[in-house]
mmCIF file of C-alpha atoms in Angstrom:
data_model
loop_
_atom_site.group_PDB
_atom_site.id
_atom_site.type_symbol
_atom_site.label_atom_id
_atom_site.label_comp_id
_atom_site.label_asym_id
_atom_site.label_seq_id
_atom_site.Cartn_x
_atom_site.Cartn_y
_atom_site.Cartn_z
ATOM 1 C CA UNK A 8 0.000 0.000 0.000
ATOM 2 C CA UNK A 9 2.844 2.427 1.107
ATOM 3 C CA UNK A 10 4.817 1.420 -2.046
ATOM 4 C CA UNK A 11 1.494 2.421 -4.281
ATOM 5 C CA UNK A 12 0.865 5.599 -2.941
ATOM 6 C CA UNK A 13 4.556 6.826 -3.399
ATOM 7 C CA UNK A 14 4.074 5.789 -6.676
ATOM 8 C CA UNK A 15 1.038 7.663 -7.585
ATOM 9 C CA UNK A 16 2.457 10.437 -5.743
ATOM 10 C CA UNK A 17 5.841 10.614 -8.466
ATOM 11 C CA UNK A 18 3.183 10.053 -11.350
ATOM 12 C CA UNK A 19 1.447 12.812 -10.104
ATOM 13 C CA UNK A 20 4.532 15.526 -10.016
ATOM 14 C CA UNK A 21 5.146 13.765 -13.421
ATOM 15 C CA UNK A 22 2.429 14.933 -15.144
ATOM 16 C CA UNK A 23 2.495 18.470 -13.567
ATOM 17 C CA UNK A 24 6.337 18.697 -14.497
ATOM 18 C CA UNK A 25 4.858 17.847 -17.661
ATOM 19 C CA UNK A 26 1.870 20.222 -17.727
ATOM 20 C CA UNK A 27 4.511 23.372 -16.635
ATOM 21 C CA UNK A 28 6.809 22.801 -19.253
ATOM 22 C CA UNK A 29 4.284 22.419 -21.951
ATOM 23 C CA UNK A 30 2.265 25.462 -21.112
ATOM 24 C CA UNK A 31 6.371 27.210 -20.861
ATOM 25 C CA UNK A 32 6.765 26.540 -24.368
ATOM 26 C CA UNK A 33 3.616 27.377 -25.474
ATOM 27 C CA UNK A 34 4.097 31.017 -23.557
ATOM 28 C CA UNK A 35 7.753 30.918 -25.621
ATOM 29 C CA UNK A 36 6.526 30.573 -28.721
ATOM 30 C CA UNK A 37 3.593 32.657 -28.534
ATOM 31 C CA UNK A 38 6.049 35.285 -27.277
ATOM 32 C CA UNK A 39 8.250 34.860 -30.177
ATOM 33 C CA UNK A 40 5.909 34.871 -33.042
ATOM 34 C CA UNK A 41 4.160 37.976 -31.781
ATOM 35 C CA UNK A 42 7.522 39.741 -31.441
ATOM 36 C CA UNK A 43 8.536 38.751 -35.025
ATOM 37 C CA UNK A 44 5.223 38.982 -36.495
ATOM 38 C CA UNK A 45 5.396 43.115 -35.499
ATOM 39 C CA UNK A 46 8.923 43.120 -37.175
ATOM 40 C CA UNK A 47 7.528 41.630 -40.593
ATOM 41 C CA UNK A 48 4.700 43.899 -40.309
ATOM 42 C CA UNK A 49 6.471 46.962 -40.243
ATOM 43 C CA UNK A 50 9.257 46.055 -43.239
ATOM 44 C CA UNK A 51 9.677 42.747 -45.340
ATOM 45 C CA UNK A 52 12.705 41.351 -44.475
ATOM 46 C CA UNK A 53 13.682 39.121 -47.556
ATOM 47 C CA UNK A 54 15.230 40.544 -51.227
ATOM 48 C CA UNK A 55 12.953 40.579 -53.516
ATOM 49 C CA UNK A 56 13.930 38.441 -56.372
ATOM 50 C CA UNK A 57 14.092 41.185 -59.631
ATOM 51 C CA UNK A 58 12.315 38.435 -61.478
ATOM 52 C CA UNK A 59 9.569 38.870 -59.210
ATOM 53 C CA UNK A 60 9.166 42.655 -60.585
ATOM 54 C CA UNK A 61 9.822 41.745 -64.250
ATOM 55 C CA UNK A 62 6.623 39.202 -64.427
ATOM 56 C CA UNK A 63 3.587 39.737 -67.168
ATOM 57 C CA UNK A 64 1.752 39.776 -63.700
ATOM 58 C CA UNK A 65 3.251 43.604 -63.727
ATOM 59 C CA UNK A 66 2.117 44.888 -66.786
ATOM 60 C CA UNK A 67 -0.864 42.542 -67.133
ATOM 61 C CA UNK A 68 -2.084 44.505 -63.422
ATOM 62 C CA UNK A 69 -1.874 47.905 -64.475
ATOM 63 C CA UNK A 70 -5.213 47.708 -66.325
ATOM 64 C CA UNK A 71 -6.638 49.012 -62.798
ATOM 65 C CA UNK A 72 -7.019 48.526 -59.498
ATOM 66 C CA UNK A 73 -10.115 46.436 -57.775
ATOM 67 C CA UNK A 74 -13.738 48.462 -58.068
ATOM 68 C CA UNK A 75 -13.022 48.762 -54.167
ATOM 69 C CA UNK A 76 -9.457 49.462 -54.209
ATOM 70 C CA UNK A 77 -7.901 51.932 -52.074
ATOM 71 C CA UNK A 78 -7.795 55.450 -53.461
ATOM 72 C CA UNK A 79 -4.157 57.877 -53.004
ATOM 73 C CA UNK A 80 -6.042 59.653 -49.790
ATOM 74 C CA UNK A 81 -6.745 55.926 -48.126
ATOM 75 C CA UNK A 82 -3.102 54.545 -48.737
ATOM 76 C CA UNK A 83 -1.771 57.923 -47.102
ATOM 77 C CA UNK A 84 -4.173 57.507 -44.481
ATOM 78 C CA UNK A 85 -3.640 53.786 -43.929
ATOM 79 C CA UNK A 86 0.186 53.876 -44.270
ATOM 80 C CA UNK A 87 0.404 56.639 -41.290
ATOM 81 C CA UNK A 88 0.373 53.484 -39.045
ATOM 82 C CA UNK A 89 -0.298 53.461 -35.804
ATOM 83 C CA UNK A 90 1.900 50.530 -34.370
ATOM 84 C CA UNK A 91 5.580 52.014 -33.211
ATOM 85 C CA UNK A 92 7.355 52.654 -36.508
ATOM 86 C CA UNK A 93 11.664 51.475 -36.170
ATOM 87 C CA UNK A 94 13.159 54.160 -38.319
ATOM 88 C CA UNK A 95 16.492 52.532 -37.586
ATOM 89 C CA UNK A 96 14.993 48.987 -38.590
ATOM 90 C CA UNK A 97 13.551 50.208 -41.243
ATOM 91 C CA UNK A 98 16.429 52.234 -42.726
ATOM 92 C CA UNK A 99 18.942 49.323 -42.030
ATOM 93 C CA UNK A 100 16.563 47.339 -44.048
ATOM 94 C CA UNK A 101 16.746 50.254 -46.867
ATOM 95 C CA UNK A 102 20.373 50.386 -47.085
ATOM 96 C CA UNK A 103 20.917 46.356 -47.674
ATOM 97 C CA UNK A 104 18.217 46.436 -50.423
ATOM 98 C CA UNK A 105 19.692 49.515 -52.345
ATOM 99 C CA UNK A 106 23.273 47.837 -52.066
ATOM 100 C CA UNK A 107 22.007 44.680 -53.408
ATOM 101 C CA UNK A 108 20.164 46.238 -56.019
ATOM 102 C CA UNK A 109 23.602 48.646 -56.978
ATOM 103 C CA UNK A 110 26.003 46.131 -56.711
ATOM 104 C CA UNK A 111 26.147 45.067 -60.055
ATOM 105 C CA UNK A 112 25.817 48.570 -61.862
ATOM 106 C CA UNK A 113 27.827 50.788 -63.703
ATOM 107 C CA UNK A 114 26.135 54.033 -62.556
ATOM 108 C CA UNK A 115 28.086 54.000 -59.093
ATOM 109 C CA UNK A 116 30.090 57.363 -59.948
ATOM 110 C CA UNK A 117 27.016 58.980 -61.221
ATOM 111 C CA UNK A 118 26.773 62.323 -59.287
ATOM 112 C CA UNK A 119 23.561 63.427 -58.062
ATOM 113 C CA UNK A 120 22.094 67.049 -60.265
ATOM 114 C CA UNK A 121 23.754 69.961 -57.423
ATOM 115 C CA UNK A 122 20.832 72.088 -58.000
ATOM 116 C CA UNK A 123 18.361 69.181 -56.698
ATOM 117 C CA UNK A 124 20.737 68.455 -53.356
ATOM 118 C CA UNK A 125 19.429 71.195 -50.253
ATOM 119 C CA UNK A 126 21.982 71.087 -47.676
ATOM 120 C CA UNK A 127 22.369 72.068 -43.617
ATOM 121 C CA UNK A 128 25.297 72.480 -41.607
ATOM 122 C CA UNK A 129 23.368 73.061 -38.408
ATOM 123 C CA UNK A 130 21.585 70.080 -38.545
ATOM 124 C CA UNK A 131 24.478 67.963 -41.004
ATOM 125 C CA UNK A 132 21.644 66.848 -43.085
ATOM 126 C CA UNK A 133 20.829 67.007 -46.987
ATOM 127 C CA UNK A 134 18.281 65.837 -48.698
ATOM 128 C CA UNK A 135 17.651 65.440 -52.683
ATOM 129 C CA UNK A 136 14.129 66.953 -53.617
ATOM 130 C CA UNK A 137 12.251 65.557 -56.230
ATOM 131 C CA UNK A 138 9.541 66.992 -58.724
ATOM 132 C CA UNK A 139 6.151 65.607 -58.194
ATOM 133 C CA UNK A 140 7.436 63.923 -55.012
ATOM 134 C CA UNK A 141 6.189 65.956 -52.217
ATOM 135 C CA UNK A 142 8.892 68.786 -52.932
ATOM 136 C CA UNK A 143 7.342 71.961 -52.290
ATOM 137 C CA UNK A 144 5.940 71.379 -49.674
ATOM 138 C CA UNK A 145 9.419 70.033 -47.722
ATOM 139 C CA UNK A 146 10.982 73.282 -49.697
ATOM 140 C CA UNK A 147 8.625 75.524 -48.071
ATOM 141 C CA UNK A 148 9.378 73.939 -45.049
ATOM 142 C CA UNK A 149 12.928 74.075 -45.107
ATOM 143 C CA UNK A 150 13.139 77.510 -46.533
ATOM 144 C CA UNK A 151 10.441 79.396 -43.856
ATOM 145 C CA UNK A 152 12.142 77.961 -41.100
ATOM 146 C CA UNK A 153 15.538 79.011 -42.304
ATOM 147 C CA UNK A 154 13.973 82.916 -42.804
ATOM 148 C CA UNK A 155 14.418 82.248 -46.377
ATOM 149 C CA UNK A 156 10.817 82.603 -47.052
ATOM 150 C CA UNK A 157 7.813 84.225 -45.157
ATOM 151 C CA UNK A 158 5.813 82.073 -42.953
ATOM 152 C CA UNK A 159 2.900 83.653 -45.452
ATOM 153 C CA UNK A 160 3.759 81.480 -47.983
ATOM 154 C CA UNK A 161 2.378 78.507 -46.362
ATOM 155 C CA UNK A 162 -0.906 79.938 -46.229
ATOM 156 C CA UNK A 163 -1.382 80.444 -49.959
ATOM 157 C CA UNK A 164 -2.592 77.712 -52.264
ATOM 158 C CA UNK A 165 -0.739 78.450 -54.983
ATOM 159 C CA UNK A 166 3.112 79.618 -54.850
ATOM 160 C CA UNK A 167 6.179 81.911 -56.206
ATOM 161 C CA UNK A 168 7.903 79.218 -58.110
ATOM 162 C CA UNK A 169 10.771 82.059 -58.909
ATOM 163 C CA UNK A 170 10.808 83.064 -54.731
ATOM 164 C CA UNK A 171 11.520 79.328 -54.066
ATOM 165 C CA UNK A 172 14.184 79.157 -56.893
ATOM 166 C CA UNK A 173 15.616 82.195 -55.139
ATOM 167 C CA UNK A 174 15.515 79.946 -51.773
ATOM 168 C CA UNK A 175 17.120 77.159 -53.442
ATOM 169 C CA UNK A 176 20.376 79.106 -55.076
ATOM 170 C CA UNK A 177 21.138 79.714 -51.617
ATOM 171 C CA UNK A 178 21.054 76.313 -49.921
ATOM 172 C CA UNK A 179 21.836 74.005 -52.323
ATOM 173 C CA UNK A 180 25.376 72.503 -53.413
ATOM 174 C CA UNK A 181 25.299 73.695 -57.432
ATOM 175 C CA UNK A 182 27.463 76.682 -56.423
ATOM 176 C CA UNK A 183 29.739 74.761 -53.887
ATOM 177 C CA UNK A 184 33.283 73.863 -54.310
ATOM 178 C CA UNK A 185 34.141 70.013 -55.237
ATOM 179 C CA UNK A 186 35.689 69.641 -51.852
ATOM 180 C CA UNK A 187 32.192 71.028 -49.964
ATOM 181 C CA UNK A 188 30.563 68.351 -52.095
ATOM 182 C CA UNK A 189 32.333 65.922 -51.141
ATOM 183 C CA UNK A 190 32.252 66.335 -47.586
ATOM 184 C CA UNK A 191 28.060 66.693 -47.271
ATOM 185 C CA UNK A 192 27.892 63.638 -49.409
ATOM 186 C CA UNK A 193 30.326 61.829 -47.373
ATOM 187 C CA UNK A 194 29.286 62.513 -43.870
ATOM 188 C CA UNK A 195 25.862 64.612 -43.527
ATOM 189 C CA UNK A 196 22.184 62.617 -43.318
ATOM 190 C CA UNK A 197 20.703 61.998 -46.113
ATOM 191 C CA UNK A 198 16.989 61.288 -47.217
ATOM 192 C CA UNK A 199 14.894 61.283 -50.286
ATOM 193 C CA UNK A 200 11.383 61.061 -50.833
ATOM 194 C CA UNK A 201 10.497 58.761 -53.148
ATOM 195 C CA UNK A 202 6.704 58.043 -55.327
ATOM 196 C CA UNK A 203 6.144 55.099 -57.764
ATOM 197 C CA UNK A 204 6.856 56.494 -61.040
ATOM 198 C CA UNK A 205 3.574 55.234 -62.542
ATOM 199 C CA UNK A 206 1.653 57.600 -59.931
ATOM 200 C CA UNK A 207 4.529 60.328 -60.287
ATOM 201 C CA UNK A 208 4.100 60.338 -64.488
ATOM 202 C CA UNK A 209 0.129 60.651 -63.753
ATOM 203 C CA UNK A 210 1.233 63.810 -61.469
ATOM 204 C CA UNK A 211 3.398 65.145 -63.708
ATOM 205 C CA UNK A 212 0.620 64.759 -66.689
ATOM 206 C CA UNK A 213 -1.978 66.699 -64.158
ATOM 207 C CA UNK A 214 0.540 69.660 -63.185
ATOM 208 C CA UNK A 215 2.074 70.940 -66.208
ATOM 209 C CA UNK A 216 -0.157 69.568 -69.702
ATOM 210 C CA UNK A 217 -2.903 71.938 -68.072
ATOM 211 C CA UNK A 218 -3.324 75.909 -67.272
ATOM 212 C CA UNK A 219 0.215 75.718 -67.000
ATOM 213 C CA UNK A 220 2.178 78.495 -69.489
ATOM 214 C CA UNK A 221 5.428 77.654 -68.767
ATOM 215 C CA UNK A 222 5.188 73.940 -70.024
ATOM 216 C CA UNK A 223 2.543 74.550 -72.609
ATOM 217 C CA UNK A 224 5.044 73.314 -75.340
ATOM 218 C CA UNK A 225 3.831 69.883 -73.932
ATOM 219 C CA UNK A 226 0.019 70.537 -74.781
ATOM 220 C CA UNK A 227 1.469 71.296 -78.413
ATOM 221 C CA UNK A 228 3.285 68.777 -78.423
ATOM 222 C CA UNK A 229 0.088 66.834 -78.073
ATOM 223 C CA UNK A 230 -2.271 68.299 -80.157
ATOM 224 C CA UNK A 231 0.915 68.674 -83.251
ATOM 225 C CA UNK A 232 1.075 64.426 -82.715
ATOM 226 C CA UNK A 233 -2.446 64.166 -82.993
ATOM 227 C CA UNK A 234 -2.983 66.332 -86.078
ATOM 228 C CA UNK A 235 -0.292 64.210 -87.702
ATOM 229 C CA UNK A 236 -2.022 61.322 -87.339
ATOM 230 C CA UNK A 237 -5.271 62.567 -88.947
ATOM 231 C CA UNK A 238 -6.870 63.852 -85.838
ATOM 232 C CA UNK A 239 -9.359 66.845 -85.504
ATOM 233 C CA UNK A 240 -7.253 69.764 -86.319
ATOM 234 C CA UNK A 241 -9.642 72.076 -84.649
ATOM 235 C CA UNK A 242 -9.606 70.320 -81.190
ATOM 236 C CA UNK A 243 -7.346 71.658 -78.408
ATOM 237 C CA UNK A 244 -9.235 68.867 -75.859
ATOM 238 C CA UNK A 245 -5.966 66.853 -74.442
ATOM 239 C CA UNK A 246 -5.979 63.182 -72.068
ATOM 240 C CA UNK A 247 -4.174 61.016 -70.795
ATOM 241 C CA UNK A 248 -3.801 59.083 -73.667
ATOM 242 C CA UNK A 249 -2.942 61.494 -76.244
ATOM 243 C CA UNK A 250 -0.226 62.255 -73.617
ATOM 244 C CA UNK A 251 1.404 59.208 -73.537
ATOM 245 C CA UNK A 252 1.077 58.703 -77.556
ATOM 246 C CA UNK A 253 3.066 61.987 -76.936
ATOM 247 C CA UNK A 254 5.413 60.795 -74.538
ATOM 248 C CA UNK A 255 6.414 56.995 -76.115
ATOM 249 C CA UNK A 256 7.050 59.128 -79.409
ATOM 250 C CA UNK A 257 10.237 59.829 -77.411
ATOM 251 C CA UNK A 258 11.029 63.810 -77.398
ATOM 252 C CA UNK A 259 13.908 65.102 -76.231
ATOM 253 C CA UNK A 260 12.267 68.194 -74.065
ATOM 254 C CA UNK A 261 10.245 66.089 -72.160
ATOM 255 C CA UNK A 262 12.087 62.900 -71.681
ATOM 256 C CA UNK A 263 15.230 65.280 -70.379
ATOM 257 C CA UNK A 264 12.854 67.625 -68.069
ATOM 258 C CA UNK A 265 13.303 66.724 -64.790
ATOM 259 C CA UNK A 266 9.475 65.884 -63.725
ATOM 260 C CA UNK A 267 9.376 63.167 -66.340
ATOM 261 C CA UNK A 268 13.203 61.594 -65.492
ATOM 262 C CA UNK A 269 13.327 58.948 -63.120
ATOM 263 C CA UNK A 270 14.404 59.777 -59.759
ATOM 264 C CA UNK A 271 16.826 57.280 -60.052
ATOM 265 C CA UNK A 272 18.565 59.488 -62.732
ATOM 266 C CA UNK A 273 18.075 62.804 -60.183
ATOM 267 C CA UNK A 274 19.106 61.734 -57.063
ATOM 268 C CA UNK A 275 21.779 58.533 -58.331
ATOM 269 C CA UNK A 276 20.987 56.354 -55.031
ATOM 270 C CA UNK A 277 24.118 53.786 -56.332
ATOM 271 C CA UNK A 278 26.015 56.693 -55.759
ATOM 272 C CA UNK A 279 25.100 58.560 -52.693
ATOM 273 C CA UNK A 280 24.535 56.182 -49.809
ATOM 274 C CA UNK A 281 21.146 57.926 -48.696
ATOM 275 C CA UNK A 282 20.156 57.160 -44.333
ATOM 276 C CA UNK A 283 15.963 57.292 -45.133
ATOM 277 C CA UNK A 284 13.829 56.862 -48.352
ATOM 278 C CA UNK A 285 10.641 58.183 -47.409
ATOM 279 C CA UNK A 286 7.508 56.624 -49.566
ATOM 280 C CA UNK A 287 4.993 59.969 -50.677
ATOM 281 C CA UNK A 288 2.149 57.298 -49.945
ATOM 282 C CA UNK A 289 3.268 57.741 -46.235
ATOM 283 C CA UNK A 290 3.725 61.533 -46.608
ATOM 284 C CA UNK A 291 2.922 63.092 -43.472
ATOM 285 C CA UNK A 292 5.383 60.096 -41.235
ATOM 286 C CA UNK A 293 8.015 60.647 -43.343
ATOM 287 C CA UNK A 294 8.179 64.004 -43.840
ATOM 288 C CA UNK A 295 8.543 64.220 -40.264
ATOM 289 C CA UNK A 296 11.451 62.245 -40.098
ATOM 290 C CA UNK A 297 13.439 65.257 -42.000
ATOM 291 C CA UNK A 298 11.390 67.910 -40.120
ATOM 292 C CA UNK A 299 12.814 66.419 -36.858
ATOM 293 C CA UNK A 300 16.109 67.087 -38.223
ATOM 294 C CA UNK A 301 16.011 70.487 -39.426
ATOM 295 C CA UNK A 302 13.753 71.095 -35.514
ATOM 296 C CA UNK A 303 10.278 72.222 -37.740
ATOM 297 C CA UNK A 304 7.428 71.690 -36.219
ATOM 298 C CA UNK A 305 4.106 71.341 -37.610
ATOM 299 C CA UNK A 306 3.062 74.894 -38.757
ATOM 300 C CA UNK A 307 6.056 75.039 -41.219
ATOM 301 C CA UNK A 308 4.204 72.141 -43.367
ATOM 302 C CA UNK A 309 1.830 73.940 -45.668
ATOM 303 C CA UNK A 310 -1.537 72.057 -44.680
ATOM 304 C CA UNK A 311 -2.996 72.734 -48.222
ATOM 305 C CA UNK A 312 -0.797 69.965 -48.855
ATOM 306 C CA UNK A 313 -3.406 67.440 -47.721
ATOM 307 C CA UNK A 314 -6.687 68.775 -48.916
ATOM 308 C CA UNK A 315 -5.183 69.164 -52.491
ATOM 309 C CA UNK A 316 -4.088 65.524 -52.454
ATOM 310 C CA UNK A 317 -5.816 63.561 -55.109
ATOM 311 C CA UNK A 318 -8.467 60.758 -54.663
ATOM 312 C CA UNK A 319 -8.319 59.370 -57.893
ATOM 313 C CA UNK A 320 -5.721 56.629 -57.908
ATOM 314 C CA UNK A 321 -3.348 57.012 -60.625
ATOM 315 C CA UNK A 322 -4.126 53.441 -62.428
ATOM 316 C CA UNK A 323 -7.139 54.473 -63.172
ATOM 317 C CA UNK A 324 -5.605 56.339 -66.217
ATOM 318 C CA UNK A 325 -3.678 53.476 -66.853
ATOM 319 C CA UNK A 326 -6.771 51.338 -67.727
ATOM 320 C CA UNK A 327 -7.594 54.116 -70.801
ATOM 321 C CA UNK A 328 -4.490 52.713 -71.995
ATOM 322 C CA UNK A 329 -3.798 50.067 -74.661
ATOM 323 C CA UNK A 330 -1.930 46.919 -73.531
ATOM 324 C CA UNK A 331 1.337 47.854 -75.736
ATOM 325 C CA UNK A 332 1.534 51.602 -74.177
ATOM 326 C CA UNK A 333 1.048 49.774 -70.861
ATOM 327 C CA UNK A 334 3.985 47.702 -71.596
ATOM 328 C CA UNK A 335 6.040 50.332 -72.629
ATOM 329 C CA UNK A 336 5.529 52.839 -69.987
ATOM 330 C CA UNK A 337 6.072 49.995 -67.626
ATOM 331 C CA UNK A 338 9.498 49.288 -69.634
ATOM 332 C CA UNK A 339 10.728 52.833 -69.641
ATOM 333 C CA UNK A 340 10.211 52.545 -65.720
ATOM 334 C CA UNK A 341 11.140 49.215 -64.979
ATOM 335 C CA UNK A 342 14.648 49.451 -63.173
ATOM 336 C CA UNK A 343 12.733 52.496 -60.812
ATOM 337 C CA UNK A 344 9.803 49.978 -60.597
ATOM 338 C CA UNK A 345 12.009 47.534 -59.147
ATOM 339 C CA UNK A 346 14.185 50.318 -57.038
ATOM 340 C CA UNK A 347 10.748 51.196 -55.856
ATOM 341 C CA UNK A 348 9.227 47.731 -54.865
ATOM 342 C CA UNK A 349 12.461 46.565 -53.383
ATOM 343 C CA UNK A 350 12.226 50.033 -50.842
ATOM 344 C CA UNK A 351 8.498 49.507 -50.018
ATOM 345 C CA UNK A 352 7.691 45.525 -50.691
ATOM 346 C CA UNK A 353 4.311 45.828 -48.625
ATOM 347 C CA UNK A 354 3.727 48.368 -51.406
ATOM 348 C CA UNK A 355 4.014 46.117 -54.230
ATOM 349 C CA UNK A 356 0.900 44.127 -53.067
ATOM 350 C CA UNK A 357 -0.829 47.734 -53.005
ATOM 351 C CA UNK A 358 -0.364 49.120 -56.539
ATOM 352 C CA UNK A 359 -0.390 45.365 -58.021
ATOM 353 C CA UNK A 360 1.823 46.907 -60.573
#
């Protein structure tokens, strides 16, 4: 009897020895997934295979986004995230994808355009501003809170593109001996804001083929192309398609203006090691990241920013398209398509592009 009850005492420690460890492990691995579940959420950790980005799926998607897709104001909204946002993470992440992706090019002594590169000492920080990527707006915040510009000009809808050109000749590194150069490429912060080209085109198509003087060559350029090919003389009615028959027929003037050139080709990431790519579908975040650095707060970013965002998301133009001019739009962008999706991989499944 004695010798039973010891034994059903050691069974029963046993099984709770058992139960504890079990229920340990369980605790363990719950633990662990939900730590490294928060880390995949925030930034996809693997390469992205370029094959991946040079699919049929790519062109093939651009005929338009689902009937309930998200429109340019949701994805700002939505990427704004509210789970804690690693901007060292993240940027580590950055950095091994762009030197992956540069390795094996030639363009690694390509220097960046001067007159695009806005510089600090105070702060050690530069960033490369690009057109139809957020840039007046981070101008406008740089230059009011350097005294360049009034804080007026934040309250205006429109702007004094000749005032900010003013602002720029005096902070940016087209002026500044080889030597300067060398040193705020070599040791300040860096950051760029970067937009998927498709959207950025669609932008760039918006801004200057309409009530726009200064590029009206482009709306010429148009209507010239489509009275060539046996159009109605008399119409001066331009879209988005007779804009990119425009653009695929190649001309020099737009192809070498600097809304239409890929950022790539701007800003020469293989060559300047940049510390942040900020994504224009996560505007407000990012923009913050080089506010923080030059000390701005909130009342030097012109709000008119947000309400004159777009809603209509830029593939629906892409559907008015045929499937050759999707194919080679997509072609003439492909390496900054692939830049792009290998920066922002959550954004790939986004744009289905």
């Amino acid at each position: 009897g004695g010798f039973r009850c010891v034994l059903s005492d050691m069974i029963a420690r046993s099984r709770r020895c058992y139960i504890y460890v079990a229920c340990t492990l369980l605790l363990t691995m719950g633990a662990y997934v939900l730590f490294h579940s928060g880390i995949i959420n925030q930034v996809t950790t693997r390469a992205l295979p370029l094959a991946e980005l040079r699919g049929e799926e790519a062109i093939n998607d651009l005929s338009g986004p689902d009937p309930e897709g998200p429109t340019d104001m949701d994805m700002a909204d939505s990427t704004v995230e509210t789970e804690a946002f690693d901007l060292e993470v993240v940027s580590k992440f950055q950095r091994e994808q762009v030197d992956a992706y540069c390795r094996d090019r030639n363009d690694t002594g390509a220097w960046p355009l001067d007159s695009l590169m806005i510089w600090n000492k105070e702060s050690k920080t530069v960033f490369c501003y690009v057109p139809k990527g957020g840039c007046i707006s981070l101008l406008l915040m740089f230059m009011t809170k350097k005294g360049y510009m009034p804080m007026s000009v934040l309250e205006k809808k429109g702007y004094d593109w000749s005032a900010i050109e003013a602002a720029i000749s005096r902070t940016n590194l087209e002026a500044k001996s080889q030597s300067l150069k060398k040193e705020v490429i070599d040791n300040y912060y860096k950051f760029i804001m970067y937009r998927n080209p498709l959207d950025r085109l669609v932008s760039a198509y918006k801004d200057k083929t309409f009530n726009n003087s200064y590029y009206s060559w482009i709306k010429d350029g148009i209507l010239s192309l489509k009275k060539r090919k046996g159009g109605a003389s008399s119409s001066t009615e331009v879209n988005f398609l007779g804009f990119v028959e425009y653009f695929l027929s190649r001309p020099d003037k737009l192809l070498s203006d600097i809304h239409f050139l890929p950022i790539q080709r701007l800003c020469h990431p293989c060559h300047v090691r940049y510390d942040y790519y900020g994504n224009f579908d996560s505007f407000e975040r990012d923009a913050h990241i080089l506010m923080d650095r030059f000390g701005a707060t909130d009342e030097y970013l012109r709000p008119s920013y947000y309400s004159s965002a777009s809603t209509t998301h830029y593939e629906d133009y892409y559907k008015l398209l045929s499937e050759d001019q999707r194919r080679s739009i997509f072609n003439y962008y492909k390496e900054e398509l692939e830049f792009y999706y290998l920066l922002f991989p959550k954004e790939r499944g986004i744009h289905k592009s």
